[in-house]
CSV table of C-alpha atoms in Angstrom, one decimal:
chain,number,residue,atom,x,y,z
A,1,MET,CA,10.4,24.7,-9.2
A,2,LEU,CA,11.8,24.6,-5.6
A,3,ILE,CA,9.4,25.4,-2.7
A,4,ASP,CA,11.4,26.2,0.8
A,5,LEU,CA,10.0,25.8,3.9
A,6,THR,CA,10.2,25.9,7.6
A,7,LEU,CA,8.2,23.7,9.7
A,8,ASP,CA,7.8,23.7,13.4
A,9,ILE,CA,6.4,20.1,15.4
A,10,GLU,CA,5.5,22.3,18.0
A,11,LYS,CA,1.6,23.2,17.6
A,12,GLY,CA,1.4,26.2,20.5
A,13,ALA,CA,2.9,29.5,20.4
A,14,ASN,CA,6.4,28.0,20.1
A,15,ARG,CA,6.4,27.0,16.7
A,16,PHE,CA,8.4,28.4,13.9
A,17,SER,CA,6.6,28.8,11.0
A,18,THR,CA,7.2,30.5,6.9
A,19,LEU,CA,3.8,28.6,5.7
A,20,ASP,CA,1.5,31.7,5.7
A,21,ASN,CA,-0.4,30.9,2.5
A,22,PRO,CA,-1.6,27.8,0.7
A,23,ILE,CA,1.1,25.9,-1.7
A,24,THR,CA,-1.2,26.1,-5.2
A,25,LEU,CA,-0.6,23.3,-7.5
A,26,ARG,CA,-2.9,21.9,-10.4
A,27,GLN,CA,-3.8,18.7,-11.4
A,28,GLN,CA,-1.3,15.9,-12.4
A,29,ASP,CA,1.5,18.7,-11.7
A,30,ALA,CA,4.6,15.4,-11.0
A,31,GLU,CA,7.8,16.3,-9.8
A,32,ALA,CA,7.9,19.8,-11.0
A,33,TYR,CA,7.7,20.6,-7.6
A,34,VAL,CA,9.7,20.1,-4.6
A,35,PHE,CA,9.4,21.1,-1.3
A,36,ASN,CA,12.6,22.3,0.6
A,37,VAL,CA,11.2,21.7,4.3
A,38,ASN,CA,13.7,22.8,7.3
A,39,LEU,CA,12.3,20.9,10.0
A,40,ARG,CA,12.0,22.7,13.9
A,41,GLN,CA,11.3,21.9,17.2
A,42,GLY,CA,10.6,25.0,19.4
A,43,GLY,CA,12.2,26.9,17.0
A,44,ALA,CA,15.3,25.1,17.3
A,45,VAL,CA,17.0,22.7,14.5
A,46,LEU,CA,15.5,19.1,14.9
A,47,ASP,CA,18.1,16.7,14.3
A,48,LEU,CA,16.6,13.5,12.4
A,49,THR,CA,19.6,11.3,12.4
A,50,GLY,CA,18.6,7.7,12.9
A,51,MET,CA,14.9,8.9,12.1
A,52,THR,CA,12.4,8.2,10.0
A,53,VAL,CA,10.3,10.7,7.6
A,54,ARG,CA,7.5,10.6,5.4
A,55,PHE,CA,4.8,12.9,4.1
A,56,TYR,CA,0.7,12.7,5.2
A,57,ALA,CA,-2.5,14.1,3.5
A,58,LEU,CA,-5.6,13.8,2.8
A,59,ARG,CA,-7.1,14.6,-0.9
A,60,PRO,CA,-10.2,16.0,-1.7
A,61,ASP,CA,-11.6,12.8,-3.1
A,62,GLY,CA,-10.8,11.2,0.3
A,63,GLY,CA,-7.8,9.4,-1.0
A,64,LYS,CA,-4.7,9.0,1.5
A,65,VAL,CA,-1.0,9.9,0.5
A,66,ILE,CA,1.7,8.1,3.0
A,67,ASP,CA,4.7,8.8,1.2
A,68,GLY,CA,8.0,7.7,2.4
A,69,GLU,CA,9.6,7.2,-0.9
A,70,ASN,CA,9.4,10.8,-1.9
A,71,VAL,CA,11.1,12.1,0.7
A,72,ALA,CA,14.9,12.6,0.9
A,73,VAL,CA,16.8,13.6,3.8
A,74,LEU,CA,19.3,15.9,2.7
A,75,SER,CA,21.3,16.7,6.1
A,76,ALA,CA,20.3,15.4,9.0
A,77,PRO,CA,21.7,17.1,11.6
A,78,ASP,CA,20.5,20.2,10.2
A,79,GLY,CA,17.1,19.1,9.8
A,80,ILE,CA,16.5,19.6,6.1
A,81,VAL,CA,14.6,17.1,3.5
A,82,GLN,CA,12.8,17.5,0.4
A,83,TYR,CA,9.6,16.2,-0.8
A,84,THR,CA,9.1,15.8,-4.8
A,85,VAL,CA,5.1,16.4,-5.3
A,86,PRO,CA,4.0,12.4,-7.1
A,87,ALA,CA,1.2,12.8,-9.4
A,88,LYS,CA,-1.0,10.8,-6.6
A,89,LEU,CA,-0.9,14.0,-4.7
A,90,THR,CA,-2.7,16.0,-7.3
A,91,GLN,CA,-5.1,13.6,-8.7
A,92,ALA,CA,-8.2,15.1,-7.2
A,93,ALA,CA,-8.9,19.2,-7.6
A,94,GLY,CA,-9.5,21.0,-4.3
A,95,ASP,CA,-8.3,21.9,-0.8
A,96,ILE,CA,-5.9,19.7,0.8
A,97,PRO,CA,-6.4,21.4,4.5
A,98,THR,CA,-4.7,18.4,6.1
A,99,SER,CA,-0.7,17.6,4.7
A,100,TYR,CA,2.0,17.0,7.1
A,101,ILE,CA,5.5,15.6,8.0
A,102,ARG,CA,5.8,13.3,10.3
A,103,ILE,CA,8.9,12.1,12.0
A,104,SER,CA,9.5,8.9,13.7
A,105,SER,CA,12.1,7.1,15.8
A,106,GLY,CA,11.0,3.6,17.8
A,107,ASP,CA,8.0,4.7,20.0
A,108,TRP,CA,8.7,8.4,19.3
A,109,SER,CA,6.9,10.5,16.9
A,110,ALA,CA,5.6,13.9,16.0
A,111,SER,CA,4.8,15.9,13.4
A,112,THR,CA,4.9,19.2,11.7
A,113,GLY,CA,1.9,21.7,11.5
A,114,ASN,CA,-0.7,21.8,8.3
A,115,ILE,CA,0.7,22.5,5.0
A,116,ALA,CA,-2.3,24.3,2.9
A,117,ILE,CA,-2.0,22.8,-0.3
A,118,ARG,CA,-4.6,23.8,-3.3
A,119,VAL,CA,-4.8,21.8,-6.3
A,120,VAL,CA,-6.6,23.6,-9.3
A,121,PRO,CA,-8.4,21.8,-11.9
A,122,SER,CA,-7.0,20.7,-14.9
A,123,VAL,CA,-8.3,19.8,-18.1
A,124,ALA,CA,-9.8,17.2,-19.5
A,125,ILE,CA,-8.6,15.0,-16.5
A,126,GLU,CA,-9.7,12.0,-15.5
A,127,ALA,CA,-8.9,11.0,-12.5
A,128,THR,CA,-9.2,7.4,-10.4
A,129,GLY,CA,-9.5,7.2,-6.8
A,130,GLY,CA,-7.6,5.3,-3.9
A,131,ASP,CA,-4.6,5.9,-1.4
A,132,TYR,CA,-1.2,6.3,-2.2
A,133,ILE,CA,1.0,4.5,-0.3
A,134,PRO,CA,4.2,3.7,-2.3
A,135,GLU,CA,5.7,1.2,0.2
A,136,ILE,CA,2.7,-1.1,0.8
A,137,ASP,CA,2.9,-0.7,-3.4
A,138,HIS,CA,5.9,-2.1,-3.4
A,139,LEU,CA,5.6,-5.0,-0.8
A,140,ILE,CA,2.2,-6.0,-2.7
A,141,ASN,CA,4.4,-6.3,-5.6
A,142,ALA,CA,7.2,-7.8,-4.3
A,143,LEU,CA,4.7,-10.5,-2.7
A,144,GLU,CA,2.7,-11.2,-6.1
A,145,ALA,CA,6.3,-11.8,-7.7
A,146,GLN,CA,7.0,-14.5,-5.0
A,147,ARG,CA,3.7,-16.1,-5.1
A,148,VAL,CA,4.7,-16.3,-9.3
A,149,THR,CA,7.9,-17.7,-8.2
A,150,TYR,CA,6.3,-20.2,-5.8
A,151,GLY,CA,3.9,-21.4,-8.5
A,152,ASN,CA,6.3,-22.0,-10.9
A,153,ALA,CA,8.6,-23.8,-8.6
A,154,GLU,CA,5.7,-26.1,-7.6
A,155,ASP,CA,4.5,-26.9,-11.3
A,156,MET,CA,8.6,-27.7,-11.9
A,157,ARG,CA,8.3,-30.3,-8.6
A,158,ALA,CA,4.8,-31.7,-9.4
A,159,SER,CA,6.5,-32.4,-13.2
A,160,GLU,CA,9.2,-33.8,-11.6
A,161,TRP,CA,7.8,-35.8,-9.2
A,162,GLN,CA,5.5,-37.0,-11.7
A,163,ALA,CA,8.1,-38.1,-13.7
A,164,ILE,CA,9.8,-39.8,-10.5
A,165,MET,CA,6.6,-42.0,-9.8
A,166,ASP,CA,6.4,-42.9,-13.6
A,167,GLU,CA,10.2,-44.5,-13.4
A,168,VAL,CA,8.8,-46.3,-10.1
A,169,ILE,CA,5.5,-47.5,-12.1
A,170,ASN,CA,8.0,-48.7,-14.8
A,171,ALA,CA,10.5,-50.6,-12.5
A,172,ARG,CA,7.7,-52.5,-10.9
A,173,GLY,CA,6.2,-53.2,-13.8
A,174,ARG,CA,9.3,-55.0,-15.0
A,175,ALA,CA,9.9,-56.6,-11.6
A,176,ASP,CA,6.5,-58.2,-12.2
A,177,ALA,CA,7.6,-59.3,-15.3
A,178,ALA,CA,11.0,-60.9,-14.1
A,179,ALA,CA,8.9,-62.4,-11.0
A,180,ASP,CA,6.1,-63.8,-13.9
A,181,ARG,CA,9.0,-65.3,-15.8
A,182,CYS,CA,10.7,-66.8,-12.8
A,183,VAL,CA,7.0,-68.2,-11.4
A,184,ALA,CA,6.5,-69.8,-14.8
A,185,ALA,CA,10.5,-71.4,-14.8
A,186,LEU,CA,9.7,-73.0,-11.8
A,187,ALA,CA,7.1,-74.4,-12.7
A,188,SER,CA,8.0,-76.1,-15.6
A,189,LEU,CA,10.9,-77.2,-13.1
A,190,LYS,CA,8.6,-78.9,-10.6
A,191,VAL,CA,9.4,-82.7,-9.9
A,192,GLY,CA,6.3,-84.6,-8.4
A,193,TYR,CA,7.0,-87.4,-5.4
A,194,ASP,CA,6.1,-89.8,-8.2
A,195,ASP,CA,8.5,-88.8,-10.5
A,196,LEU,CA,11.2,-89.4,-8.4
A,197,THR,CA,13.8,-92.6,-8.7
A,198,ASP,CA,13.0,-95.1,-6.1
A,199,ASP,CA,17.2,-93.9,-5.2
A,200,ALA,CA,16.0,-90.3,-4.6
A,201,LYS,CA,12.8,-91.2,-2.8
A,202,GLU,CA,15.2,-93.4,-0.2
A,203,LYS,CA,17.6,-90.2,0.4
A,204,ILE,CA,15.0,-88.0,1.1
A,205,ALA,CA,13.0,-90.8,3.5
A,206,ALA,CA,16.7,-90.9,5.0
A,207,MET,CA,17.2,-87.6,5.5
A,208,ALA,CA,13.8,-86.7,6.7
A,209,SER,CA,13.9,-89.1,9.5
A,210,ALA,CA,17.4,-88.0,10.3
A,211,GLY,CA,15.9,-84.1,10.9
A,212,VAL,CA,17.9,-82.8,8.3
A,213,VAL,CA,17.0,-79.1,7.5
A,214,PHE,CA,18.4,-77.4,4.1
A,215,ALA,CA,19.2,-74.2,6.0
A,216,THR,CA,21.7,-72.8,3.8
A,217,HIS,CA,22.5,-72.9,-0.1
A,218,ALA,CA,25.0,-74.7,-0.3
A,219,GLU,CA,23.1,-77.4,1.5
A,220,ILE,CA,20.0,-77.1,-0.8
A,221,ASP,CA,23.0,-76.9,-3.9
A,222,GLU,CA,24.1,-80.2,-2.0
A,223,ALA,CA,20.7,-82.0,-2.0
A,224,TYR,CA,19.7,-80.8,-6.0
A,225,GLU,CA,22.7,-82.5,-7.2
A,226,SER,CA,22.5,-85.8,-5.2
A,227,ILE,CA,18.4,-86.0,-5.6
A,228,ILE,CA,16.9,-83.6,-8.2
A,229,ALA,CA,19.6,-83.4,-10.6
A,230,PRO,CA,19.6,-87.3,-11.3
A,231,ALA,CA,15.8,-87.3,-11.1
A,232,ILE,CA,15.4,-84.5,-14.3
A,233,GLY,CA,17.9,-86.3,-15.9
A,234,THR,CA,20.0,-82.9,-17.3
A,235,ASP,CA,21.2,-79.4,-16.0
A,236,THR,CA,18.9,-77.0,-16.8
A,237,VAL,CA,19.4,-73.2,-17.3
A,238,LEU,CA,17.1,-70.4,-17.2
A,239,ASP,CA,17.8,-67.9,-19.6
A,240,GLY,CA,17.2,-64.6,-18.9
A,241,LEU,CA,16.7,-64.2,-15.3
A,242,THR,CA,19.1,-62.9,-13.1
A,243,GLN,CA,19.6,-63.3,-9.3
A,244,GLU,CA,17.7,-60.1,-8.8
A,245,ASP,CA,15.1,-61.8,-10.7
A,246,TYR,CA,15.2,-65.0,-8.8
A,247,ASP,CA,15.1,-63.2,-5.1
A,248,TYR,CA,12.1,-61.6,-6.3
A,249,ALA,CA,9.9,-64.3,-7.5
A,250,PHE,CA,11.3,-66.8,-4.2
A,251,GLY,CA,9.6,-64.0,-2.0
A,252,LYS,CA,6.8,-63.4,-4.0
A,253,VAL,CA,6.0,-67.5,-4.0
A,254,PHE,CA,6.7,-68.1,-0.8
A,255,GLY,CA,5.6,-65.2,0.7
A,256,GLN,CA,8.5,-63.6,2.2
């Protein structure tokens, strides 16, 4: 049902309005009634271009209606809007003496005179109270959806992080095992000074007196071939150990 109204934002003698009697609705009447409103300012058409229009009401049960969702601007230059009555407006029976349309743009804001509405009782209605502000309800729902999405993402990140930590722990375990094998291998190859031949002892003493320092791998290899290998009597190969194993083990043994 279409209800034509002309409402003026002027509150004095210059106002122009066609609303003389209360509009009667019944509890839970919803979307069947549409207010077709012509907005005026001192009787002249109010141009709504760039403005925001909302419907405000104080229900008989004390609940507030602040509704921009059900307002449609049909013609901004002509100041024509439509308001479709939602169920929340007719939730409680009784008179609604305070209901109006507010128009705003930036810091500028104005409201129409009151639209008198009477809500007559319906049969077997169990209405619940509370304010009706659909724009805020949508915002709350959107925030809740974001919270759920964020929570799911956090769970996924926690799972991925745990998987990474498990890989690190496993890698560390493999490295420790390699180091232990290397230490054991080095211990098995350890040659005591007394086990060296007289020739090897003489070479060591000569190099020490000459201040020889094994600073490079080449020098170490040369010393090994000339002194240690003859003392051991055979070439020894450490099966299963890589260069990375050696580096890790040497660092652990010598504190590097």
